[in-house]
Coordinates of C-alpha atoms in Angstrom, one line a residue:
M234 CA -11.0 -95.1 -31.0
D235 CA -11.5 -91.5 -30.2
A236 CA -14.9 -92.3 -28.6
L237 CA -13.3 -94.8 -26.3
R238 CA -10.6 -92.3 -25.3
K239 CA -13.2 -89.7 -24.5
Q240 CA -15.3 -92.1 -22.5
A241 CA -12.2 -93.2 -20.5
S242 CA -11.3 -89.5 -19.9
K243 CA -14.8 -88.8 -18.6
L244 CA -14.6 -91.8 -16.3
R245 CA -11.4 -90.6 -14.8
E246 CA -12.9 -87.2 -14.2
Q247 CA -15.9 -88.7 -12.5
V248 CA -13.7 -90.9 -10.2
A249 CA -11.5 -87.9 -9.3
K250 CA -14.6 -85.8 -8.4
Q251 CA -16.0 -88.6 -6.3
Q252 CA -12.7 -89.0 -4.4
Q253 CA -12.6 -85.2 -3.7
A254 CA -16.2 -85.4 -2.4
V255 CA -15.4 -88.2 -0.1
I256 CA -12.3 -86.3 1.2
K257 CA -14.3 -83.2 1.8
Q258 CA -17.1 -85.1 3.6
F259 CA -15.0 -87.1 6.0
G260 CA -11.8 -85.0 6.2
G261 CA -13.0 -81.5 6.6
S262 CA -12.7 -81.3 10.4
G263 CA -9.0 -82.0 10.7
Y264 CA -5.6 -82.1 9.0
E265 CA -5.4 -84.8 6.4
S266 CA -2.3 -87.0 6.2
S267 CA -1.0 -87.6 2.7
Q268 CA 2.2 -88.9 1.1
V269 CA 1.3 -87.5 -2.4
M270 CA 3.7 -84.9 -3.7
V271 CA 1.4 -82.2 -4.9
I272 CA 3.9 -79.5 -6.0
D273 CA 7.5 -80.2 -5.0
E274 CA 9.7 -81.4 -2.1
V275 CA 9.5 -78.1 -0.3
E276 CA 5.7 -78.2 -0.2
M277 CA 5.9 -81.9 1.0
Q278 CA 8.2 -80.8 3.9
M279 CA 5.8 -78.1 4.9
H280 CA 2.9 -80.6 4.8
H281 CA 4.8 -83.0 7.1
Q282 CA 5.7 -80.1 9.5
L283 CA 2.1 -78.9 9.7
E284 CA 0.9 -82.5 10.2
K285 CA 3.3 -83.0 13.1
L286 CA 2.4 -79.7 14.8
Y287 CA -1.3 -80.4 14.4
R288 CA -1.0 -83.8 16.0
S289 CA 1.3 -82.4 18.8
T290 CA -1.1 -79.6 19.7
R291 CA -4.1 -82.0 19.6
S292 CA -2.2 -84.4 21.9
G293 CA -1.3 -81.5 24.2
R294 CA -4.9 -80.3 24.4
D295 CA -6.1 -83.8 25.2
F296 CA -3.5 -84.1 28.0
Q297 CA -4.7 -80.8 29.4
K298 CA -8.2 -82.1 29.4
E299 CA -7.2 -85.2 31.4
I300 CA -5.4 -83.0 34.0
V301 CA -8.6 -80.9 34.2
K302 CA -10.7 -84.0 34.8
A303 CA -8.4 -85.2 37.5
A304 CA -8.3 -81.8 39.2
E305 CA -12.1 -81.6 39.1
A306 CA -12.3 -85.0 40.7
F307 CA -9.8 -84.1 43.4
T308 CA -11.8 -80.9 44.2
A309 CA -15.1 -82.9 44.4
V310 CA -13.6 -85.4 46.7
G311 CA -12.1 -82.6 48.7
Y312 CA -15.4 -80.9 49.3
K313 CA -16.9 -84.2 50.5
H314 CA -13.8 -84.6 52.8
I315 CA -14.5 -81.2 54.3
E316 CA -18.2 -81.9 54.8
A317 CA -17.4 -85.2 56.6
G318 CA -14.5 -83.8 58.6
T319 CA -16.6 -80.8 59.8
K320 CA -19.4 -83.1 60.9
L321 CA -16.9 -85.4 62.8
S322 CA -15.3 -82.3 64.4
E323 CA -18.7 -81.1 65.7
D324 CA -19.5 -84.6 67.0
C325 CA -16.2 -85.0 68.8
S326 CA -16.5 -81.6 70.5
K327 CA -20.1 -82.4 71.5
Y328 CA -19.1 -85.7 73.0
G329 CA -16.2 -84.0 75.0
V330 CA -18.6 -81.5 76.5
E331 CA -21.4 -83.9 77.3
N332 CA -19.2 -86.7 78.8
A333 CA -16.7 -84.7 80.9
S334 CA -16.7 -87.4 83.5
D335 CA -15.0 -89.8 81.1
E336 CA -11.8 -87.8 81.5
I337 CA -9.6 -89.7 79.0
L338 CA -11.9 -90.3 76.1
A339 CA -13.8 -87.1 76.4
K340 CA -10.6 -85.1 76.5
A341 CA -9.2 -86.9 73.5
A342 CA -12.5 -86.3 71.6
S343 CA -12.3 -82.6 72.5
I344 CA -8.7 -82.3 71.3
Y345 CA -9.4 -84.1 68.0
G346 CA -12.6 -82.0 67.4
D347 CA -10.8 -78.7 67.9
A348 CA -7.8 -79.7 65.8
R349 CA -9.8 -81.3 63.0
K350 CA -10.9 -77.8 61.9
H351 CA -7.3 -77.1 60.8
V352 CA -7.3 -80.2 58.7
E353 CA -10.4 -79.0 56.8
K354 CA -8.9 -75.6 56.3
E355 CA -5.9 -77.2 54.7
Q356 CA -8.2 -79.1 52.4
D357 CA -10.1 -76.0 51.5
D358 CA -6.8 -74.2 50.7
F359 CA -5.8 -77.1 48.4
N360 CA -9.2 -77.0 46.6
R361 CA -8.8 -73.3 45.9
L362 CA -5.3 -73.8 44.6
L363 CA -6.5 -76.5 42.2
F364 CA -9.3 -74.2 41.0
T365 CA -7.3 -71.0 40.6
Q366 CA -3.9 -72.3 39.6
V367 CA -4.7 -75.5 37.7
L368 CA -8.3 -75.6 36.4
E369 CA -8.8 -72.0 35.3
P370 CA -5.5 -71.6 33.3
L371 CA -5.8 -75.0 31.6
R372 CA -9.5 -74.5 30.7
A373 CA -8.7 -71.0 29.3
M374 CA -6.0 -72.5 27.0
I375 CA -8.1 -75.5 25.9
T376 CA -10.9 -73.2 24.7
G377 CA -8.7 -70.2 23.8
S378 CA -8.6 -68.5 20.4
P379 CA -4.8 -69.0 19.7
L380 CA -5.2 -72.7 19.6
E381 CA -8.4 -72.7 17.5
D382 CA -7.0 -70.0 15.1
A383 CA -3.8 -72.0 14.5
R384 CA -5.7 -75.2 13.9
H385 CA -8.1 -73.5 11.5
L386 CA -5.1 -72.2 9.5
A387 CA -3.7 -75.7 9.3
Q388 CA -7.1 -77.0 8.2
R389 CA -7.4 -74.4 5.5
Y390 CA -4.0 -75.4 4.3
S391 CA -5.0 -79.0 4.2
R392 CA -8.1 -78.2 2.2
M393 CA -6.1 -76.0 -0.1
R394 CA -3.6 -78.9 -0.6
Q395 CA -6.5 -81.2 -1.5
E396 CA -7.7 -78.7 -4.0
A397 CA -4.1 -78.4 -5.4
E398 CA -3.9 -82.1 -5.7
A399 CA -7.1 -82.2 -7.7
Q400 CA -5.9 -79.3 -9.8
A401 CA -2.6 -81.1 -10.5
A402 CA -4.7 -84.0 -11.8
E403 CA -6.7 -81.5 -13.9
V404 CA -3.5 -80.1 -15.4
S405 CA -2.3 -83.6 -16.3
R406 CA -5.6 -84.4 -18.0
R407 CA -5.5 -81.1 -20.0
Q408 CA -1.9 -81.9 -21.0
A409 CA -3.0 -85.3 -22.3
R410 CA -5.9 -83.8 -24.3
V411 CA -3.5 -81.3 -25.8
R412 CA -1.2 -84.1 -26.8
E413 CA -4.1 -85.9 -28.3
S414 CA -5.8 -82.9 -29.9
P415 CA -3.8 -79.7 -29.9
I416 CA -6.7 -77.5 -30.8
P417 CA -6.9 -73.9 -29.5
E418 CA -9.7 -74.8 -27.2
N419 CA -7.8 -77.5 -25.4
V420 CA -4.6 -75.3 -25.2
A421 CA -6.6 -72.5 -23.6
K422 CA -8.1 -74.8 -21.1
L423 CA -4.6 -76.1 -20.3
H424 CA -3.3 -72.6 -19.8
A425 CA -6.2 -71.8 -17.5
A426 CA -5.6 -74.9 -15.4
E427 CA -1.9 -74.2 -15.1
T428 CA -2.6 -70.6 -14.1
K429 CA -4.9 -71.7 -11.4
M430 CA -2.3 -74.2 -10.2
Q431 CA 0.3 -71.5 -9.9
E432 CA -2.1 -69.4 -7.8
L433 CA -2.7 -72.3 -5.5
K434 CA 1.0 -72.9 -5.2
A435 CA 1.6 -69.3 -4.2
N436 CA -1.3 -69.2 -1.7
M437 CA -0.2 -72.5 -0.1
A438 CA 3.3 -71.1 0.4
V439 CA 2.0 -68.1 2.3
L440 CA -0.7 -70.0 4.2
G441 CA 1.7 -72.8 5.1
K442 CA 4.2 -70.5 6.7
E443 CA 1.5 -68.7 8.7
A444 CA -0.1 -71.9 9.9
A445 CA 3.3 -73.4 10.9
A446 CA 4.3 -70.3 12.9
A447 CA 0.9 -70.2 14.7
L448 CA 1.0 -73.9 15.6
A449 CA 4.6 -73.7 16.7
A450 CA 3.8 -70.8 19.0
V451 CA 0.8 -72.6 20.5
E452 CA 2.8 -75.8 21.0
S453 CA 5.5 -74.0 22.9
Q454 CA 3.0 -72.2 25.1
Q455 CA 1.0 -75.4 25.6
Q456 CA 3.9 -77.4 26.8
R457 CA 5.2 -74.6 29.0
L458 CA 1.9 -73.9 30.7
T459 CA 1.0 -77.5 31.1
F460 CA 4.3 -78.2 32.8
Q461 CA 3.9 -75.3 35.1
R462 CA 0.4 -76.3 36.1
L463 CA 1.4 -79.9 36.7
V464 CA 4.3 -78.8 38.9
T465 CA 1.9 -76.5 40.8
M466 CA -0.5 -79.3 41.4
V467 CA 2.2 -81.6 42.7
E468 CA 3.7 -79.0 45.0
G469 CA 0.2 -78.1 46.3
E470 CA -0.7 -81.7 47.0
R471 CA 2.7 -82.3 48.7
T472 CA 2.3 -79.2 50.9
Y473 CA -1.3 -80.2 51.8
H474 CA -0.2 -83.7 52.9
E475 CA 2.8 -82.4 54.9
R476 CA 0.7 -79.9 56.8
V477 CA -2.1 -82.4 57.5
A478 CA 0.5 -84.9 58.7
T479 CA 1.9 -82.3 61.1
I480 CA -1.5 -81.5 62.4
L481 CA -2.4 -85.1 62.9
G482 CA 1.0 -85.8 64.5
N483 CA 0.4 -83.0 67.0
I484 CA -3.1 -84.3 67.7
E485 CA -1.8 -87.8 68.4
T486 CA 0.9 -86.6 70.7
E487 CA -1.4 -84.4 72.7
M488 CA -4.0 -87.2 73.0
V489 CA -1.5 -89.8 74.2
S490 CA 0.2 -87.3 76.5
E491 CA -3.1 -86.4 78.1
K492 CA -3.9 -90.1 78.6
Q493 CA -0.6 -90.8 80.2
R494 CA -0.9 -87.8 82.5
K495 CA -4.3 -88.8 83.7
E496 CA -3.2 -92.4 84.3
A497 CA 0.0 -91.3 86.1
A498 CA -1.7 -88.9 88.5
P499 CA -2.5 -90.3 91.9
P500 CA -6.2 -91.1 92.5
V501 CA -7.9 -88.8 95.0
T502 CA -9.3 -91.2 97.6
P503 CA -9.8 -90.9 101.4
L504 CA -7.2 -92.5 103.7
N505 CA -8.0 -95.9 105.0
H506 CA -6.8 -95.9 108.6
T507 CA -7.7 -99.5 109.1
S508 CA -5.3 -100.7 106.5
E509 CA -2.0 -102.3 107.2
K510 CA 1.1 -100.2 108.1
T511 CA 4.5 -100.9 106.9
K512 CA 7.6 -98.8 107.6
Y513 CA 9.5 -97.6 104.6
F514 CA 12.9 -95.9 104.3
L515 CA 13.2 -93.1 101.7
A516 CA 15.9 -94.2 99.2
E517 CA 16.7 -90.7 97.8
A518 CA 15.5 -87.1 97.7
M519 CA 12.0 -86.8 96.1
H520 CA 8.8 -84.8 95.9
A521 CA 5.6 -86.2 97.3
F522 CA 2.0 -85.2 96.6
D523 CA 0.1 -83.9 99.6
A524 CA -3.5 -85.2 99.3
A525 CA -4.9 -82.6 101.6
S526 CA -3.3 -79.4 100.2
E527 CA -2.8 -80.7 96.6
K528 CA 0.8 -79.4 96.8
E529 CA 4.1 -81.2 96.6
L530 CA 6.0 -82.1 99.7
S531 CA 9.7 -81.9 99.8
L532 CA 11.3 -85.0 101.5
A533 CA 14.9 -85.6 102.2
V534 CA 17.0 -88.8 102.0
G535 CA 16.4 -90.8 105.2
D536 CA 12.9 -89.7 105.9
Y537 CA 10.5 -92.5 107.0
V538 CA 7.2 -93.1 105.3
V539 CA 4.4 -95.2 106.7
V540 CA 2.8 -96.7 103.6
R541 CA -0.8 -97.8 103.9
K542 CA -1.5 -98.7 100.2
V543 CA 0.5 -99.5 97.1
T544 CA -1.2 -99.0 93.7
P545 CA -0.3 -100.5 90.4
S546 CA 0.1 -97.0 88.9
G547 CA 3.4 -96.5 90.8
W548 CA 2.1 -94.4 93.6
S549 CA 1.9 -95.3 97.3
E550 CA -0.5 -93.8 99.8
G551 CA 1.1 -93.1 103.2
E552 CA 2.2 -90.8 105.9
C553 CA 5.4 -88.9 106.7
Q554 CA 6.1 -86.6 109.6
G555 CA 2.4 -86.5 110.4
R556 CA 1.3 -85.5 107.0
A557 CA -0.7 -87.8 104.7
G558 CA -0.2 -88.0 100.9
W559 CA 0.9 -90.0 97.9
F560 CA 4.5 -91.0 97.2
P561 CA 6.2 -92.5 94.2
T562 CA 6.7 -96.2 95.1
A563 CA 10.0 -96.4 93.2
Y564 CA 11.5 -93.8 95.5
V565 CA 11.0 -95.7 98.8
E566 CA 12.7 -98.7 100.1
K567 CA 11.1 -101.3 102.4
R568 CA 13.1 -101.6 105.7
Q569 CA 11.0 -103.3 108.4
R570 CA 7.4 -103.8 109.6
I571 CA 6.0 -101.6 112.3
P572 CA 3.7 -103.3 114.8
T573 CA 0.2 -101.8 115.0
N574 CA -3.1 -102.4 116.7
Y575 CA -4.1 -104.1 113.4
T576 CA -3.1 -107.5 112.1
A577 CA 0.3 -106.8 110.6
T578 CA 1.2 -108.2 107.3
E579 CA 3.8 -107.2 104.8
V580 CA 2.7 -105.1 101.7
Y581 CA 4.2 -106.0 98.4

């Protein structure tokens, strides 16, 4: 009977050692979760607190890594954007210089080419903001010693707790042996096991408080810094898009205005004296464009204009008081036809 008991005791010891070996092999890199009460309820609460803090700081670190990856991607895309935009700016400016005869398109290309440089500057400013105010601070905290030191303390506590769990099992075995055979040797081994258990308990209490304080400090700093960097990134991106939108809006306005100005200006063409003549009565005071002097002519209500040509652009070519020029068609009113040496027909 005694032989069977000894064999069963040895078997239990072997199983316990194998379990501890497996735990050390696969669980040495992190904080091990356990629902086993090793010492008392106070220690169990400390264990749960450290487990929660350990997971929280790991989650916070992983989230910081994701933000860093995104910011790196934004920066890489931004540099490609600058490269492509700079090339387009140069091409537009070149086209504007080499094709000056094409007044509308060449002018629009020149306007866009010049203003595009400001867009690329805004992109460069946003890239620098991402690097200096988002990437660098987060990288420093991810690899910083405070986080690593706090996590190492928690891992030490986890390993010590595993050791205490094994030691508690050892104390139970020694107690069983003493009950079975209360010889001095077994009693001495029991006292030694209990003494070691008390030392582990005291060390765990100190290490647990130190690890909890370190992890809590890192968690607070982690959340505060991550929030600040996230807000900075959002504000920087918003400012970048607002400024680029303003630049592009100004470009569009200038391009369209330039096109409208070119189309509204009277074409500079020689007078055709063989064209038909029609007598017009000026409906109201207006300014006319003198083709010869390229200056405005002041006309009064009631002045007569002999119109030779009406263009779809809203200007009429004609003559008033012996001076030839262009007049806004909307400001003259047809009254009657003047006979000329040419075949007279009405102009509409």
